[in-house]
Short mmCIF file of C-alpha atoms and ligand atoms in Angstrom, two decimals:
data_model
loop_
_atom_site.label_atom_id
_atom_site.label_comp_id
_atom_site.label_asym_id
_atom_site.label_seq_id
_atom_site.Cartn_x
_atom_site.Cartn_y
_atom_site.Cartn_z
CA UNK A 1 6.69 4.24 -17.32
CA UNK A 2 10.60 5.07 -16.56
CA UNK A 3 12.22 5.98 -13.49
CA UNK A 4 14.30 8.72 -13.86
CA UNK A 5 14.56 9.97 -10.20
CA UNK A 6 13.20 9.12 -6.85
CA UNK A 7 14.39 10.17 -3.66
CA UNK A 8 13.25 10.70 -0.09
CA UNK A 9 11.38 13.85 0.28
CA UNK A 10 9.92 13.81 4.06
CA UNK A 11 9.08 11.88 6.78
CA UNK A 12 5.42 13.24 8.57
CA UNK A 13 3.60 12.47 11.58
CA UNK A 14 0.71 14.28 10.68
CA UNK A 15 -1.47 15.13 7.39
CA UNK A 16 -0.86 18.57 7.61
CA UNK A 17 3.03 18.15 7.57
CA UNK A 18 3.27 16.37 4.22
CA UNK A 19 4.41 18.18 1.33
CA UNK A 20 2.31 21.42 0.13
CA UNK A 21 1.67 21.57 -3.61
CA UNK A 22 -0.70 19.42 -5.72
CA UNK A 23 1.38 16.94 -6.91
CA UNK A 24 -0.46 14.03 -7.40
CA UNK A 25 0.56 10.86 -5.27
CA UNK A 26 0.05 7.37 -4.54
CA UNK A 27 0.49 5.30 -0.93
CA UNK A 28 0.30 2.00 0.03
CA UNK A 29 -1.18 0.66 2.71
CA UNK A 30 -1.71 -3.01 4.64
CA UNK A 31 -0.92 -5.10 7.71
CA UNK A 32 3.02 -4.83 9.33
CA UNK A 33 5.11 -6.68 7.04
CA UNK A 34 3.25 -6.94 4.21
CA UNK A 35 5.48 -5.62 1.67
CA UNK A 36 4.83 -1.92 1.24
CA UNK A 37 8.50 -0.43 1.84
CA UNK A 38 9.69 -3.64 -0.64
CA UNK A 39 7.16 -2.95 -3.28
CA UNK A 40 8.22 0.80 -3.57
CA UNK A 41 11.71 0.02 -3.64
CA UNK A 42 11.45 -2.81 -6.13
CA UNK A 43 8.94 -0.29 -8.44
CA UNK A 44 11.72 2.73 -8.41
CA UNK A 45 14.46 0.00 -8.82
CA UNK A 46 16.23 1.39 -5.60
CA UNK A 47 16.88 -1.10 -3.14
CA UNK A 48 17.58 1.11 -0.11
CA UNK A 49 14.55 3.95 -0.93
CA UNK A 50 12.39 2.84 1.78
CA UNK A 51 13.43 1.72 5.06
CA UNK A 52 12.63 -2.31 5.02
CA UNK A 53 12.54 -5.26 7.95
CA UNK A 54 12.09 -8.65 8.55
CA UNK A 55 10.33 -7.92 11.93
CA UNK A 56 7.20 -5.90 11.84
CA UNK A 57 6.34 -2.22 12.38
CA UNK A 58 9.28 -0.55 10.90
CA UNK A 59 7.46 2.70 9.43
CA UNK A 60 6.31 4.24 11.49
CA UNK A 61 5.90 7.56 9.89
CA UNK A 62 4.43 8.59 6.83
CA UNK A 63 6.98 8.97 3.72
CA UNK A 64 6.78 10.96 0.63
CA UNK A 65 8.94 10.18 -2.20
CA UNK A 66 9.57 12.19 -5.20
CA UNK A 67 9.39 10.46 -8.60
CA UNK A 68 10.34 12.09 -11.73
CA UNK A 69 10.14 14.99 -10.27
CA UNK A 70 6.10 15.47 -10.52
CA UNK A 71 4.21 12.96 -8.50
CA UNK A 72 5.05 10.98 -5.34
CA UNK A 73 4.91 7.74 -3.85
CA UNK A 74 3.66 7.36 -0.18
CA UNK A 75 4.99 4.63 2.41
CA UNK A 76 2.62 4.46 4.98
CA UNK A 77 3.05 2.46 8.26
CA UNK A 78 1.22 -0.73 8.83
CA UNK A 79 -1.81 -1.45 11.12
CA UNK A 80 -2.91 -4.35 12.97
CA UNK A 81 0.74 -5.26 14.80
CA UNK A 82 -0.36 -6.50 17.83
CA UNK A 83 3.19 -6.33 20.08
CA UNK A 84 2.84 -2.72 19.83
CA UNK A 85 0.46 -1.28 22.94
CA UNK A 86 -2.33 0.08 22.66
CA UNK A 87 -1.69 4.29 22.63
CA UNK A 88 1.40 3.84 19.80
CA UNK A 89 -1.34 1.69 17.80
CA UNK A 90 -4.49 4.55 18.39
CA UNK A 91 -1.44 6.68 17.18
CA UNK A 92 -1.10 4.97 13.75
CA UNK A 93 -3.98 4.60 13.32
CA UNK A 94 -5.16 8.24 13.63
CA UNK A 95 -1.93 8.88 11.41
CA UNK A 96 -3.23 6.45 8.94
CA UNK A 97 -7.31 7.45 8.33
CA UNK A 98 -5.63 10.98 8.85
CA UNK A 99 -3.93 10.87 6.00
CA UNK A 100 -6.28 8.75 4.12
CA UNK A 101 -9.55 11.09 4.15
CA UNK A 102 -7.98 14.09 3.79
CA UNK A 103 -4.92 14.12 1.60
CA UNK A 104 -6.79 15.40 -1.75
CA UNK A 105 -4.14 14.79 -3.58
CA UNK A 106 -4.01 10.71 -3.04
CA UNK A 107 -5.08 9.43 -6.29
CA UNK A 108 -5.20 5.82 -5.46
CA UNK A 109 -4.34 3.74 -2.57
CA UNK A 110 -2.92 0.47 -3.37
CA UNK A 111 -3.81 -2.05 -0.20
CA UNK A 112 -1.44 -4.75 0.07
CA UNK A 113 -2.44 -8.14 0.86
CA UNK A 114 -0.37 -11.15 1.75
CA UNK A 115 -0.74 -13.88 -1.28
CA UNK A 116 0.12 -16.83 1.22
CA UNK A 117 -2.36 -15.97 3.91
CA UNK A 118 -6.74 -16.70 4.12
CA UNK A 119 -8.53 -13.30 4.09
CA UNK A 120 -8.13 -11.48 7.69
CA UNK A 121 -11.01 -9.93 9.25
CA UNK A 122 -8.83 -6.71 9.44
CA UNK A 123 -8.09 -6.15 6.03
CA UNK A 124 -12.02 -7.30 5.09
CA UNK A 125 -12.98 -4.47 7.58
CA UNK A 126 -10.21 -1.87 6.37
CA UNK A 127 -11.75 -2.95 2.54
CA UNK A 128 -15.09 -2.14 3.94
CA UNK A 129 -14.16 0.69 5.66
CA UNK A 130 -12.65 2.18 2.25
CA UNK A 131 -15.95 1.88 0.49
CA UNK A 132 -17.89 3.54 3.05
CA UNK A 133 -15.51 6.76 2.55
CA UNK A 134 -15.33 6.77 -1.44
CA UNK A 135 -11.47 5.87 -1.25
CA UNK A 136 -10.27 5.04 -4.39
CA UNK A 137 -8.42 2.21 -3.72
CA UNK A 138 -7.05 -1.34 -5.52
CA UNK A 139 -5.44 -4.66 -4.14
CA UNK A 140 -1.94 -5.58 -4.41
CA UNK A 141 -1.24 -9.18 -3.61
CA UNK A 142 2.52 -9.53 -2.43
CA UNK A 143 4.93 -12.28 -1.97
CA UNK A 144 3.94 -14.16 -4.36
CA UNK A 145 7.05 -15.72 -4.87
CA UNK A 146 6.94 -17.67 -1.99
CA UNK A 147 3.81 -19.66 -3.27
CA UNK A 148 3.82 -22.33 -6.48
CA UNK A 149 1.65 -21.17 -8.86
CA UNK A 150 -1.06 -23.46 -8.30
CA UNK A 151 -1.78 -22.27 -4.91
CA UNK A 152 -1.77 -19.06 -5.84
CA UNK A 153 -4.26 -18.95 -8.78
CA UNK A 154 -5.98 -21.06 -5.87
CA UNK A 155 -5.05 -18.25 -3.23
CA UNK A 156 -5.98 -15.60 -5.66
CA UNK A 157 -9.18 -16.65 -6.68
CA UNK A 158 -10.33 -17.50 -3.10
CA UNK A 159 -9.64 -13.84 -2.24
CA UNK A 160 -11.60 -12.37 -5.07
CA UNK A 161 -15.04 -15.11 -4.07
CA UNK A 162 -14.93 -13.77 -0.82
CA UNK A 163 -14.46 -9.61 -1.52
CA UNK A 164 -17.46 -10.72 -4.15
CA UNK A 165 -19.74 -11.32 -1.28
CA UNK A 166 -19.47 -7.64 0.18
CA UNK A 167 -18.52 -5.68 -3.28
CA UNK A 168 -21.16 -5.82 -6.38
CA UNK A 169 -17.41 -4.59 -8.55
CA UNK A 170 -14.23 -5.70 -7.77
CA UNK A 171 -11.79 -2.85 -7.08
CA UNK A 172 -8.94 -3.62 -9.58
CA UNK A 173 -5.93 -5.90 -8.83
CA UNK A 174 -2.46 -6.71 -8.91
CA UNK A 175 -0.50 -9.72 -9.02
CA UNK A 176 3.12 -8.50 -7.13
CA UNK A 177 6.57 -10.04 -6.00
CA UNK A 178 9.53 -8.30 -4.93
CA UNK A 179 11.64 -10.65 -4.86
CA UNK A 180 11.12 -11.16 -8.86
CA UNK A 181 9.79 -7.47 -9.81
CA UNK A 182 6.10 -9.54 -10.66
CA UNK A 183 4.05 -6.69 -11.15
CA UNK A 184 6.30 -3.90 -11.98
CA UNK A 185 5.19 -2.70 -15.26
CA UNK A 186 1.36 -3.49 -14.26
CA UNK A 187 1.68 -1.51 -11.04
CA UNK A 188 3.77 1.55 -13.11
CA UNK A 189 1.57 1.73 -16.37
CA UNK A 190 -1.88 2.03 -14.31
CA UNK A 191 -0.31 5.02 -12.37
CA UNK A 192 0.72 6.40 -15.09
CA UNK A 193 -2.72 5.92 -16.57
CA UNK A 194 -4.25 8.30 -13.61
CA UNK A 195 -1.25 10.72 -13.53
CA UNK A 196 -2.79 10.91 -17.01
CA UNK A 197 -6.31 11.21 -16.74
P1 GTP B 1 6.10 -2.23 8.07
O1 GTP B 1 6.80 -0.98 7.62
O2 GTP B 1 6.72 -2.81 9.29
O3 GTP B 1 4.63 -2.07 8.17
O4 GTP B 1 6.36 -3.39 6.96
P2 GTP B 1 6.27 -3.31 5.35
O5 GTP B 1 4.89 -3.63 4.92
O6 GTP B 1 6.86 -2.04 4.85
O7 GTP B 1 7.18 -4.56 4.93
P3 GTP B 1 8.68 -4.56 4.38
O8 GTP B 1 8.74 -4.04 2.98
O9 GTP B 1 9.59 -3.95 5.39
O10 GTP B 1 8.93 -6.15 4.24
C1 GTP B 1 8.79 -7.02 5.35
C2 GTP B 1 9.60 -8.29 5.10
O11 GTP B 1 9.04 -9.03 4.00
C3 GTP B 1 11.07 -8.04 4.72
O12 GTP B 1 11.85 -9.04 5.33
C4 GTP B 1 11.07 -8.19 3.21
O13 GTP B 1 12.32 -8.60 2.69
C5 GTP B 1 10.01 -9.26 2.99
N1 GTP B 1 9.36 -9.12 1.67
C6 GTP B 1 8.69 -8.04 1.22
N2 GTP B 1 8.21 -8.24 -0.02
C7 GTP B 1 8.59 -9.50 -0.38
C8 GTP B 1 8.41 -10.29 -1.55
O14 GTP B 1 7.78 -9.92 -2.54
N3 GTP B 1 8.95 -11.56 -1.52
C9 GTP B 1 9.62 -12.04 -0.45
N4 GTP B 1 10.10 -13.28 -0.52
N5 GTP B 1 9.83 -11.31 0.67
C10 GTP B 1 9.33 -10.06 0.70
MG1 MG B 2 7.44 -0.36 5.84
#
């Protein structure tokens, strides 16, 4: 799929302030510093789209761009960063499952996962979480250029064995680096495969 246009439409704190309309979007979700402002910035090929930052907790809002003109992508703020206390994290996280069970209009939620790091209890219990709500949802591993390519077919793999213990189907997944656009066309051709639908 091209990119003709993208740009910032609107910065929320709540479900009911994102964009009316039924435009069909989808956001991206996964622990502070994962990747998700990167990824959408290296997808739309604009490196200054989405607010990125080496230290955790940047977004802290959720943010609709507008691609193409007819469908959006959402950057949503990351859980689980532990310097923040506890009130500002209840916050997100109300943002967050918010926005999550009752934007109708979220096609699929893409939930990133570090390629370098074991699977974290959080994200196992945010995966779990997903299922029991019917959230259509796939994984995105990110960073993967920081890894040689050994350890992460090794990294990979290990990931998948241990969702397979919880999940009878694997939710689809992607293979991502930002650094090298990885990923890109996968990421881009299955949206456009549900925009399509
Ligand atoms: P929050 O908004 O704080 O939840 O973080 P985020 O998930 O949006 O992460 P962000 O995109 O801001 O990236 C965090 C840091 O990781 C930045 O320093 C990025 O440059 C770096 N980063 C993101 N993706 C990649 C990648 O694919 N490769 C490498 N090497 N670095 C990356
Ligand atoms: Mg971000």
């Amino acid at each position: 799929m091209l990119i003709k246009s993208a740009e910032f439409t609107i910065s929320s704190a709540r479900v009911e302030q994102c964009p009316k309309g039924d435009l069909p979007e989808f956001a991206f979700i996964g622990r502070s510093n994962v990747g998700k402002s990167s990824l959408i910035n290296m997808l739309t090929g604009r490196d200054h789209l989405a607010k990125t930052s080496s230290t955790p907790g940047k977004t802290i809002l959720i943010n609709h761009f507008l691609i193409n003109g007819d469908w959006y992508l959402v950057d949503l703020p990351g859980y689980g960063y532990a310097k923040r206390g506890q009130k500002q994290r209840d916050e997100l996280q109300r943002m967050i499952t918010g926005y999550i069970l009752r934007r109708e209009q979220m096609m699929n939620l893409f939930l990133l996962i570090d390629s370098r790091h074991e699977p974290q209890r959080i994200d196992m219990e945010f995966i779990e979480w997903l299922g029991e709500n019917g959230i259509p949802f796939s994984i995105v591993f990110t960073k993967t250029d920081k890894l040689s390519n050994g350890k992460l077919t090794a990294n990979i793999k290990h990931y998948l064995d241990e969702l397979s213990k919880q999940w009878e189907e694997l939710p689809p997944h992607f293979i991502t680096s930002s650094e090298t656009r990885l990923g890109k066309e996968e990421l881009l051709g299955y949206i456009d495969d549900i925009i399509k639908m």
